[in-house]
XYZ file of C-alpha atoms in Angstrom:
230
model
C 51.169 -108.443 21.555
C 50.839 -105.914 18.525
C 54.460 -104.753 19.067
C 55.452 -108.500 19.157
C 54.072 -109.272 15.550
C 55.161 -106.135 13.765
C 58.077 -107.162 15.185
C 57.654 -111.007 13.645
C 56.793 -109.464 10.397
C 60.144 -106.919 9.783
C 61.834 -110.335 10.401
C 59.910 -111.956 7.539
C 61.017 -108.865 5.269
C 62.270 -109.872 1.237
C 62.859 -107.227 -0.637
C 62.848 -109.404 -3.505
C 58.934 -109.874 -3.087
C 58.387 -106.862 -1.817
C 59.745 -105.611 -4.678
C 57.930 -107.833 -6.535
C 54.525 -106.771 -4.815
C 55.038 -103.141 -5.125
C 54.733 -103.487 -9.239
C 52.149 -106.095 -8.552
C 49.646 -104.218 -6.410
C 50.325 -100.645 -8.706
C 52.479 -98.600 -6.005
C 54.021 -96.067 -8.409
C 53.098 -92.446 -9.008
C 49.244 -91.813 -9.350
C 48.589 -95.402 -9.835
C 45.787 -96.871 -7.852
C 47.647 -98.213 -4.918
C 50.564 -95.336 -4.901
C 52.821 -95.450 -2.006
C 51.773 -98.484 -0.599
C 54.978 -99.779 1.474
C 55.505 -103.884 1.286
C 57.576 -106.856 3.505
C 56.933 -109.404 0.583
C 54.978 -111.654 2.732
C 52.568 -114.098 0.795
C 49.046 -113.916 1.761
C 49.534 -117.991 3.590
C 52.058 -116.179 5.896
C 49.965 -113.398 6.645
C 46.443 -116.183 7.315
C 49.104 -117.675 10.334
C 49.799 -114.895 11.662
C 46.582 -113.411 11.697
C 45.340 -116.730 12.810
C 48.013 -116.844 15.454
C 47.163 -113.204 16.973
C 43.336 -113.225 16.304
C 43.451 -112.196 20.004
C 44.354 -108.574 19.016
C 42.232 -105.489 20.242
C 40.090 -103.289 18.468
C 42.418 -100.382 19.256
C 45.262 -102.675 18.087
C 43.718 -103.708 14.995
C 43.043 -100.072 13.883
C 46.586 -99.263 14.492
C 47.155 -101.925 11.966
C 44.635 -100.257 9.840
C 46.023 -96.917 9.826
C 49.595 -98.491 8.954
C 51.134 -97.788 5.326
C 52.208 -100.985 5.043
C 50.054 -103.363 2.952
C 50.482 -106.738 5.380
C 49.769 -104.875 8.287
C 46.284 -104.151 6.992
C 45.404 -107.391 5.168
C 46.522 -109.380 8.390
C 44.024 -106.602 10.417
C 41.413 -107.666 7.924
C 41.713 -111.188 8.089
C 42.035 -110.670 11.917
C 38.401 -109.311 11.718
C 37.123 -111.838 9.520
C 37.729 -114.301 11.875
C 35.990 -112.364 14.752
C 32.800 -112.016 12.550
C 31.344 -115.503 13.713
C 31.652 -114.417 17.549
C 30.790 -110.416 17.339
C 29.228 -110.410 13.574
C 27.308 -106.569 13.954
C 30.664 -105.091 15.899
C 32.819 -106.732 13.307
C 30.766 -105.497 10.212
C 30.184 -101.808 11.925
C 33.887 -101.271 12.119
C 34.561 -102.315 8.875
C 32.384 -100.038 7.502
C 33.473 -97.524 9.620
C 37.429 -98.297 8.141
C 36.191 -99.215 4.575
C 38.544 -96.385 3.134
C 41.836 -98.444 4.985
C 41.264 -101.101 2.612
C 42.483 -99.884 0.105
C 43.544 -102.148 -2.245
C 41.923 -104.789 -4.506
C 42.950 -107.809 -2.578
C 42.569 -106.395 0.736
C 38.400 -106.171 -0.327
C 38.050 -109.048 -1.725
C 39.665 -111.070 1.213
C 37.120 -109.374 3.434
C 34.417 -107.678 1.944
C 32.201 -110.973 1.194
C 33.155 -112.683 4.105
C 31.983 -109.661 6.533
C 29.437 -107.167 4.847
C 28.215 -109.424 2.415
C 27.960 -112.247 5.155
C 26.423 -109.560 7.702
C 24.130 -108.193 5.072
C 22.700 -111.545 3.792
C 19.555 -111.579 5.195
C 19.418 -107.583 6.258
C 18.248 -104.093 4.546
C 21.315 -103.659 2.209
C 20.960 -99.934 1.750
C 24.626 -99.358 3.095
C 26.143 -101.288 0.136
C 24.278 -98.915 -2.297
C 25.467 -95.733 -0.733
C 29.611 -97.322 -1.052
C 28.416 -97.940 -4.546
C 27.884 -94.177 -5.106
C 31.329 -93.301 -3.401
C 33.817 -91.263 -4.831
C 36.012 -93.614 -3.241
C 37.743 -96.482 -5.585
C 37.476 -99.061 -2.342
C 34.010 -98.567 -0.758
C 32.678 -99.011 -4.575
C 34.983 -101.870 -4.847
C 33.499 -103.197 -1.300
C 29.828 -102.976 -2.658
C 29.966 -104.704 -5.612
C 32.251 -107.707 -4.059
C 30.117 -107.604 -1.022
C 27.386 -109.009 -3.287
C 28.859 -112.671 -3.780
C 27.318 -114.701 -0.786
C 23.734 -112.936 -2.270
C 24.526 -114.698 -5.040
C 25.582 -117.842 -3.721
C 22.403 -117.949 -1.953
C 20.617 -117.055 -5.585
C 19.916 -113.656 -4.711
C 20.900 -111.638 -7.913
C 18.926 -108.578 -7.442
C 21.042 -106.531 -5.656
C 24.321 -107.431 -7.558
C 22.616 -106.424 -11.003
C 21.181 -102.959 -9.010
C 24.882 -102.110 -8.088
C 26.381 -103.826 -11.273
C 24.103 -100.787 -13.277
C 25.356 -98.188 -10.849
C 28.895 -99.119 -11.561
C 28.710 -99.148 -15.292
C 29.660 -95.783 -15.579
C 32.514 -95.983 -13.810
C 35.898 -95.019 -15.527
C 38.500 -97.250 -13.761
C 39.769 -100.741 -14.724
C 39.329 -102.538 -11.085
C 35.545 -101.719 -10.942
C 34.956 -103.035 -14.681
C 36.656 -106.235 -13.090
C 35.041 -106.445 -10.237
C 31.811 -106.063 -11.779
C 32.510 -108.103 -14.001
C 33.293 -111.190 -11.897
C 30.334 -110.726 -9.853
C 28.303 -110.946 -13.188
C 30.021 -114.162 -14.064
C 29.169 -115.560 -10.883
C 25.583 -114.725 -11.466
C 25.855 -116.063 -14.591
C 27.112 -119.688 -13.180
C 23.718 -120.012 -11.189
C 21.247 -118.533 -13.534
C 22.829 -117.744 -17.741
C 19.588 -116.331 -18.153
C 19.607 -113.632 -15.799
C 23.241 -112.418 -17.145
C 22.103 -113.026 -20.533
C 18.882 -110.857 -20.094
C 21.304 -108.360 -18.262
C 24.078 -107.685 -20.658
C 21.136 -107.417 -23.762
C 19.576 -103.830 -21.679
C 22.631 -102.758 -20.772
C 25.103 -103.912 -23.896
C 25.782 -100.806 -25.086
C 27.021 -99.070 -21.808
C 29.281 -102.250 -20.847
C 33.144 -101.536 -20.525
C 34.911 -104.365 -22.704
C 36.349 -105.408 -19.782
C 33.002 -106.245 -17.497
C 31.936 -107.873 -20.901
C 34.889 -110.139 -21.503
C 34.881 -111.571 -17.688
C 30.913 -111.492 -17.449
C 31.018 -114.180 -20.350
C 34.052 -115.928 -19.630
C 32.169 -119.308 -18.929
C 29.946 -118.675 -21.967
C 31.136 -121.287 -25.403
C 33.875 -120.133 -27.339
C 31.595 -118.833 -30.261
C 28.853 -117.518 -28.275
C 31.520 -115.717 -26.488
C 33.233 -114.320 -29.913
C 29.456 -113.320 -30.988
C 28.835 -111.302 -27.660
C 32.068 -109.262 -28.252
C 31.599 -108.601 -31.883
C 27.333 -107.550 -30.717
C 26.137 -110.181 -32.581
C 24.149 -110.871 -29.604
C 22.236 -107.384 -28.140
């Protein structure tokens, strides 16, 4: 079965997209997803066929995992996400256990909420602390995203605790990421974000700022980013 969809997914190859993807996703030299190998399959493509071989192994899904090329892993990840209903602690334990094969912003945010942060909901959430003080881009990535259905449920504790551990951090995707999970927070409860960004204003990358406030009125917006506001 795993032979039969690589096999279904060469024949989707475009090089046009793939193309496309590889400038998209950052695959040059000693950016963040260097040497990542596309087919320029869209991510509906890639839900069918993971939908349409959710039957896979675990062995055959890590082989998936360990592939270099991008599809191969998001359809593994998707793959898993779907299993999480049926085996939700074997799911979540090997994702943890390959957090470092997703390695690439939309391949954790496809699956981080919908497996850790699903599987840590109502559980000791230690785990996503010690991927927040990773040296790896990904696992940091993983714990700050994993923190969305907390917040859904209006649980904001733990994203602000890993949102303060990740302010320090140097690279572009985490201010993002951060940043988005802040502006989620800020949908259910302004006043929490609010009473967030005045403590920490003055360690906040520009870029966690601008998409924490997004929402926010155009001119209490423009006063947050000139400080008018801390």
């Amino acid at each position: 079965m795993l032979n039969e969809l690589i096999k279904k997914l060469e024949e989707k190859y475009s090089g046009e997209r793939a193309e496309h993807s590889k400038k998209f996703f950052k695959t040059g030299i000693g950016e963040y997803g260097e040497g990542d190998i596309f087919l320029g399959l869209s991510v509906p493509e890639q839900r069918s066929f993971a939908k349409k071989y959710s039957k896979l192994s675990t062995s055959q899904i890590q082989k998936l995992l360990n592939s270099k090329v991008h599809e191969h892993r998001l359809i593994a990840g998707l793959i898993l996400v779907g299993k999480f209903e049926k085996n939700p602690e074997e799911v979540f334990n090997f994702y943890i256990k390959n957090s470092k094969r997703f390695n690439n912003w939309d391949l954790v945010d496809l699956t981080a909420p919908k497996i850790a942060g699903r599987f840590l909901l109502e559980k000791n959430k230690k785990i996503l602390y010690d991927l927040a003080r990773s040296k790896n881009l990904w696992e940091k990535r993983i714990a700050i995203v994993s923190t969305y259905p907390f917040i859904r449920n209006g649980n904001f504790s733990d994203t602000l605790k890993i949102s303060e551990i990740l302010l320090d951090d140097s690279h572009d995707l985490i201010h993002k990421a951060v940043g988005w999970m802040l502006r989620e927070v800020g949908k259910k409860d302004a006043r929490v974000l609010k009473d967030f960004l005045k403590i920490n204003y003055k360690k906040i990358p520009r870029t966690t700022l601008r998409y924490a406030i997004e929402k926010f009125p155009e001119g209490e917006r423009r006063k947050w980013l000139q400080g008018e506001l801390k």
